[in-house]
């Protein structure tokens, strides 16, 4: 792959997703941090104030990032069409996800982008970070190795760290891109969410839980299926299996 191809095409496969950002200046600073490293795709999930004069002031000219920013009511919408998501978190959470350094995450993100996939880097609210439910929609958690006694980075600083690591990975010596994991397109986040909804409803229909926590079971199943990186054909097959299970459960119920 040529450097021209890398410089022009691959950065467009990364999107920086800011979730529930409280301070408009942080959105502008994040846009500036992205733009200095060659990234322009920003998505905002329920920002407290956007657009805002302070956003533009702190962006320091990164107007193309702000003009193209998508605004979404929820994280599921923001992740639509992406197939890989990395959630940034300063703390180890109750969600059992693979934990990566920024450099490891950048390498994995670049490999996915070179396969033609859309990749999301997800950053939480300045004060509380990503909630467990939000992290559960990511494939891995990324921790910036700051010191233990002062570990909290400003949102834009965290964006700058990840944008820098991705930039370094993009400019590095390239090995041949790994072969695709699937013959078909990988299922994107919106397709996976529809599958999880179908799976959850099916588990209820067949009375699977029997006193066990539905929330915990679904978190573990999410982790399982995220590891598999299913393609669209595999997802259609699983939907068919779930539909048959629901049909059999309905027939059994009618016979009672």
Short mmCIF file of C-alpha atoms in Angstrom, two decimals:
data_model
loop_
_atom_site.label_atom_id
_atom_site.label_comp_id
_atom_site.label_asym_id
_atom_site.label_seq_id
_atom_site.Cartn_x
_atom_site.Cartn_y
_atom_site.Cartn_z
CA UNK A 1 0.00 0.00 0.00
CA UNK A 2 1.50 3.36 -1.01
CA UNK A 3 1.98 6.30 1.35
CA UNK A 4 -0.37 8.33 -0.88
CA UNK A 5 -3.09 5.72 -0.38
CA UNK A 6 -2.45 5.67 3.36
CA UNK A 7 -2.46 9.44 3.77
CA UNK A 8 -5.66 10.03 1.79
CA UNK A 9 -7.92 7.04 2.27
CA UNK A 10 -7.27 5.31 5.59
CA UNK A 11 -7.88 8.29 7.93
CA UNK A 12 -11.45 8.49 6.60
CA UNK A 13 -12.15 5.05 8.03
CA UNK A 14 -11.67 6.28 11.61
CA UNK A 15 -14.28 8.23 13.52
CA UNK A 16 -13.84 9.82 16.93
CA UNK A 17 -17.05 9.51 18.96
CA UNK A 18 -17.53 11.87 21.93
CA UNK A 19 -20.30 10.75 24.29
CA UNK A 20 -22.31 13.20 26.44
CA UNK A 21 -19.66 15.93 26.33
CA UNK A 22 -20.41 18.59 28.97
CA UNK A 23 -18.11 21.45 27.98
CA UNK A 24 -18.32 22.81 24.44
CA UNK A 25 -14.68 23.90 24.55
CA UNK A 26 -13.65 20.27 24.83
CA UNK A 27 -15.43 19.47 21.57
CA UNK A 28 -13.49 22.25 19.83
CA UNK A 29 -10.19 21.18 21.41
CA UNK A 30 -10.83 17.57 20.40
CA UNK A 31 -11.51 18.69 16.82
CA UNK A 32 -8.21 20.57 16.79
CA UNK A 33 -6.37 17.53 18.19
CA UNK A 34 -7.86 15.30 15.50
CA UNK A 35 -7.16 17.73 12.65
CA UNK A 36 -3.48 18.13 13.55
CA UNK A 37 -3.08 14.37 13.06
CA UNK A 38 -5.06 14.25 9.80
CA UNK A 39 -8.45 12.98 11.04
CA UNK A 40 -11.72 14.75 10.29
CA UNK A 41 -14.59 12.40 11.19
CA UNK A 42 -16.22 13.33 14.49
CA UNK A 43 -19.50 12.09 15.94
CA UNK A 44 -21.17 13.59 19.01
CA UNK A 45 -23.61 11.70 21.22
CA UNK A 46 -26.00 13.94 23.18
CA UNK A 47 -23.60 16.89 23.60
CA UNK A 48 -24.73 19.41 26.19
CA UNK A 49 -24.01 22.40 23.90
CA UNK A 50 -23.36 22.12 20.18
CA UNK A 51 -22.99 24.17 18.09
CA UNK A 52 -21.59 26.83 20.39
CA UNK A 53 -19.27 29.83 20.11
CA UNK A 54 -16.76 28.22 22.47
CA UNK A 55 -16.61 25.10 20.28
CA UNK A 56 -15.50 27.17 17.30
CA UNK A 57 -13.05 29.23 19.33
CA UNK A 58 -11.27 26.19 20.78
CA UNK A 59 -11.18 24.39 17.43
CA UNK A 60 -8.66 27.01 16.24
CA UNK A 61 -9.58 26.62 12.59
CA UNK A 62 -10.51 22.93 12.46
CA UNK A 63 -13.80 23.99 10.90
CA UNK A 64 -14.01 21.05 8.49
CA UNK A 65 -14.15 18.68 11.47
CA UNK A 66 -16.97 20.63 13.11
CA UNK A 67 -18.91 21.17 9.88
CA UNK A 68 -18.94 17.45 9.18
CA UNK A 69 -19.64 16.32 12.74
CA UNK A 70 -22.65 14.04 13.19
CA UNK A 71 -24.91 14.58 16.20
CA UNK A 72 -26.76 11.56 17.59
CA UNK A 73 -29.21 10.89 20.40
CA UNK A 74 -27.52 7.64 21.41
CA UNK A 75 -24.31 5.68 21.00
CA UNK A 76 -25.98 2.96 18.93
CA UNK A 77 -26.81 5.51 16.22
CA UNK A 78 -23.30 6.95 16.32
CA UNK A 79 -21.76 3.51 15.81
CA UNK A 80 -23.97 2.64 12.84
CA UNK A 81 -21.88 1.34 9.91
CA UNK A 82 -18.83 0.78 12.11
CA UNK A 83 -17.71 -2.79 12.73
CA UNK A 84 -15.01 -2.23 15.36
CA UNK A 85 -15.19 0.11 18.37
CA UNK A 86 -12.56 0.91 20.99
CA UNK A 87 -13.77 2.52 24.25
CA UNK A 88 -11.39 4.81 26.14
CA UNK A 89 -11.54 4.49 29.92
CA UNK A 90 -9.25 5.64 32.73
CA UNK A 91 -10.60 3.00 35.12
CA UNK A 92 -11.04 -0.73 35.04
CA UNK A 93 -14.78 -1.34 34.88
CA UNK A 94 -17.12 -4.20 35.60
CA UNK A 95 -17.41 -4.92 31.89
CA UNK A 96 -15.12 -7.80 31.00
CA UNK A 97 -13.41 -6.54 27.82
CA UNK A 98 -9.92 -7.00 26.41
CA UNK A 99 -7.74 -4.16 27.71
CA UNK A 100 -5.30 -2.50 25.30
CA UNK A 101 -2.71 0.24 25.41
CA UNK A 102 -3.19 3.10 22.93
CA UNK A 103 -0.40 1.65 20.76
CA UNK A 104 -1.96 -1.80 20.71
CA UNK A 105 -5.36 -0.31 19.92
CA UNK A 106 -3.91 1.80 17.11
CA UNK A 107 -2.32 -1.29 15.55
CA UNK A 108 -5.59 -3.23 15.71
CA UNK A 109 -7.59 -0.24 14.45
CA UNK A 110 -5.24 0.21 11.50
CA UNK A 111 -5.45 -3.48 10.59
CA UNK A 112 -9.25 -3.23 10.57
CA UNK A 113 -9.17 -0.07 8.46
CA UNK A 114 -6.83 -1.73 5.96
CA UNK A 115 -9.41 -4.50 5.60
CA UNK A 116 -11.90 -1.81 4.59
CA UNK A 117 -13.76 -1.66 7.91
CA UNK A 118 -15.05 1.47 9.67
CA UNK A 119 -13.46 1.96 13.10
CA UNK A 120 -14.75 4.01 16.05
CA UNK A 121 -12.79 5.43 18.98
CA UNK A 122 -15.27 6.19 21.74
CA UNK A 123 -14.66 8.77 24.49
CA UNK A 124 -16.95 9.31 27.47
CA UNK A 125 -18.18 12.27 29.47
CA UNK A 126 -15.46 14.42 31.09
CA UNK A 127 -16.53 13.65 34.66
CA UNK A 128 -17.90 10.11 34.56
CA UNK A 129 -16.32 8.62 31.45
CA UNK A 130 -18.12 5.85 29.58
CA UNK A 131 -20.89 4.02 31.39
CA UNK A 132 -20.75 0.23 31.52
CA UNK A 133 -23.64 0.00 29.05
CA UNK A 134 -21.67 2.17 26.61
CA UNK A 135 -18.45 0.20 27.07
CA UNK A 136 -20.40 -3.01 26.45
CA UNK A 137 -20.97 -1.79 22.88
CA UNK A 138 -17.21 -1.68 22.29
CA UNK A 139 -14.96 -4.56 21.33
CA UNK A 140 -12.06 -3.55 23.58
CA UNK A 141 -11.20 -1.02 26.28
CA UNK A 142 -8.22 1.29 25.90
CA UNK A 143 -6.39 2.67 28.94
CA UNK A 144 -3.80 5.41 28.58
CA UNK A 145 -1.00 4.41 31.03
CA UNK A 146 -1.00 7.56 33.15
CA UNK A 147 0.33 7.57 36.71
CA UNK A 148 -1.93 6.05 39.37
CA UNK A 149 -2.08 9.11 41.63
CA UNK A 150 -3.15 11.54 38.86
CA UNK A 151 -4.73 9.51 36.11
CA UNK A 152 -7.45 11.79 34.74
CA UNK A 153 -6.68 13.29 31.33
CA UNK A 154 -8.67 16.09 29.78
CA UNK A 155 -10.97 14.78 27.04
CA UNK A 156 -9.11 16.57 24.27
CA UNK A 157 -5.79 15.27 25.63
CA UNK A 158 -7.08 11.70 25.43
CA UNK A 159 -8.24 12.35 21.86
CA UNK A 160 -4.78 13.76 21.05
CA UNK A 161 -3.03 10.67 22.43
CA UNK A 162 -5.14 8.31 20.30
CA UNK A 163 -4.94 10.51 17.20
CA UNK A 164 -1.15 10.62 17.58
CA UNK A 165 -0.84 6.85 17.97
CA UNK A 166 -2.99 6.31 14.89
CA UNK A 167 -0.89 8.83 12.97
CA UNK A 168 2.31 7.05 13.96
CA UNK A 169 0.80 3.72 12.92
CA UNK A 170 -0.30 5.17 9.57
CA UNK A 171 3.18 6.56 8.86
CA UNK A 172 5.00 3.43 9.96
CA UNK A 173 6.47 0.71 7.81
CA UNK A 174 3.60 -1.30 6.42
CA UNK A 175 3.41 -5.06 6.28
CA UNK A 176 0.95 -6.50 3.74
CA UNK A 177 -2.61 -6.05 5.00
CA UNK A 178 -3.91 -9.18 6.72
CA UNK A 179 -6.51 -11.09 4.70
CA UNK A 180 -10.19 -10.44 5.44
CA UNK A 181 -11.68 -12.49 8.23
CA UNK A 182 -14.81 -13.12 6.16
CA UNK A 183 -15.89 -13.66 2.58
CA UNK A 184 -18.74 -11.20 3.13
CA UNK A 185 -18.86 -7.77 4.73
CA UNK A 186 -18.55 -7.80 8.53
CA UNK A 187 -21.76 -6.99 10.36
CA UNK A 188 -21.82 -3.36 11.48
CA UNK A 189 -22.87 -2.00 14.86
CA UNK A 190 -26.51 -1.32 13.93
CA UNK A 191 -26.91 -4.84 12.54
CA UNK A 192 -25.39 -6.27 15.71
CA UNK A 193 -27.75 -4.23 17.88
CA UNK A 194 -30.75 -5.64 16.00
CA UNK A 195 -29.34 -9.11 16.55
CA UNK A 196 -28.86 -8.49 20.29
CA UNK A 197 -32.46 -7.27 20.54
CA UNK A 198 -33.67 -10.41 18.74
CA UNK A 199 -31.48 -12.61 20.96
CA UNK A 200 -32.74 -10.96 24.15
CA UNK A 201 -36.38 -11.35 23.07
CA UNK A 202 -35.80 -14.98 22.14
CA UNK A 203 -34.24 -15.76 25.52
CA UNK A 204 -37.36 -14.32 27.15
CA UNK A 205 -39.64 -16.30 24.81
CA UNK A 206 -37.99 -19.62 25.65
CA UNK A 207 -37.86 -18.78 29.38
CA UNK A 208 -34.09 -19.17 29.42
CA UNK A 209 -33.22 -17.01 32.42
CA UNK A 210 -35.05 -18.88 35.21
CA UNK A 211 -34.10 -16.41 37.91
CA UNK A 212 -30.70 -15.48 36.48
CA UNK A 213 -29.88 -11.87 35.66
CA UNK A 214 -30.92 -11.07 32.05
CA UNK A 215 -28.60 -8.06 32.04
CA UNK A 216 -25.52 -10.05 33.05
CA UNK A 217 -26.31 -12.83 30.59
CA UNK A 218 -26.66 -10.35 27.73
CA UNK A 219 -23.38 -8.64 28.67
CA UNK A 220 -21.59 -11.99 28.51
CA UNK A 221 -23.25 -12.91 25.23
CA UNK A 222 -22.28 -9.53 23.77
CA UNK A 223 -18.67 -10.23 24.69
CA UNK A 224 -18.87 -13.68 23.10
CA UNK A 225 -20.31 -12.46 19.80
CA UNK A 226 -18.03 -9.42 19.63
CA UNK A 227 -15.04 -11.75 19.70
CA UNK A 228 -16.35 -13.61 16.66
CA UNK A 229 -16.63 -10.53 14.37
CA UNK A 230 -19.55 -12.05 12.47
CA UNK A 231 -20.28 -11.27 8.86
CA UNK A 232 -23.70 -10.50 7.40
CA UNK A 233 -24.35 -14.05 6.18
CA UNK A 234 -23.58 -15.51 9.61
CA UNK A 235 -25.87 -12.96 11.21
CA UNK A 236 -28.73 -13.88 8.87
CA UNK A 237 -28.25 -17.54 9.80
CA UNK A 238 -28.41 -16.75 13.52
CA UNK A 239 -31.54 -14.63 13.04
CA UNK A 240 -33.09 -17.66 11.34
CA UNK A 241 -32.17 -19.93 14.25
CA UNK A 242 -33.66 -17.47 16.73
CA UNK A 243 -36.84 -17.13 14.69
CA UNK A 244 -37.26 -20.93 14.65
CA UNK A 245 -36.70 -21.10 18.40
CA UNK A 246 -39.38 -18.44 18.91
CA UNK A 247 -41.77 -20.32 16.63
CA UNK A 248 -41.26 -23.58 18.53
CA UNK A 249 -41.72 -21.81 21.86
CA UNK A 250 -44.99 -20.32 20.63
CA UNK A 251 -46.24 -23.73 19.45
CA UNK A 252 -45.31 -25.31 22.79
CA UNK A 253 -47.15 -22.53 24.62
CA UNK A 254 -50.29 -22.98 22.52
CA UNK A 255 -50.39 -26.71 23.28
CA UNK A 256 -50.54 -26.13 27.04
#
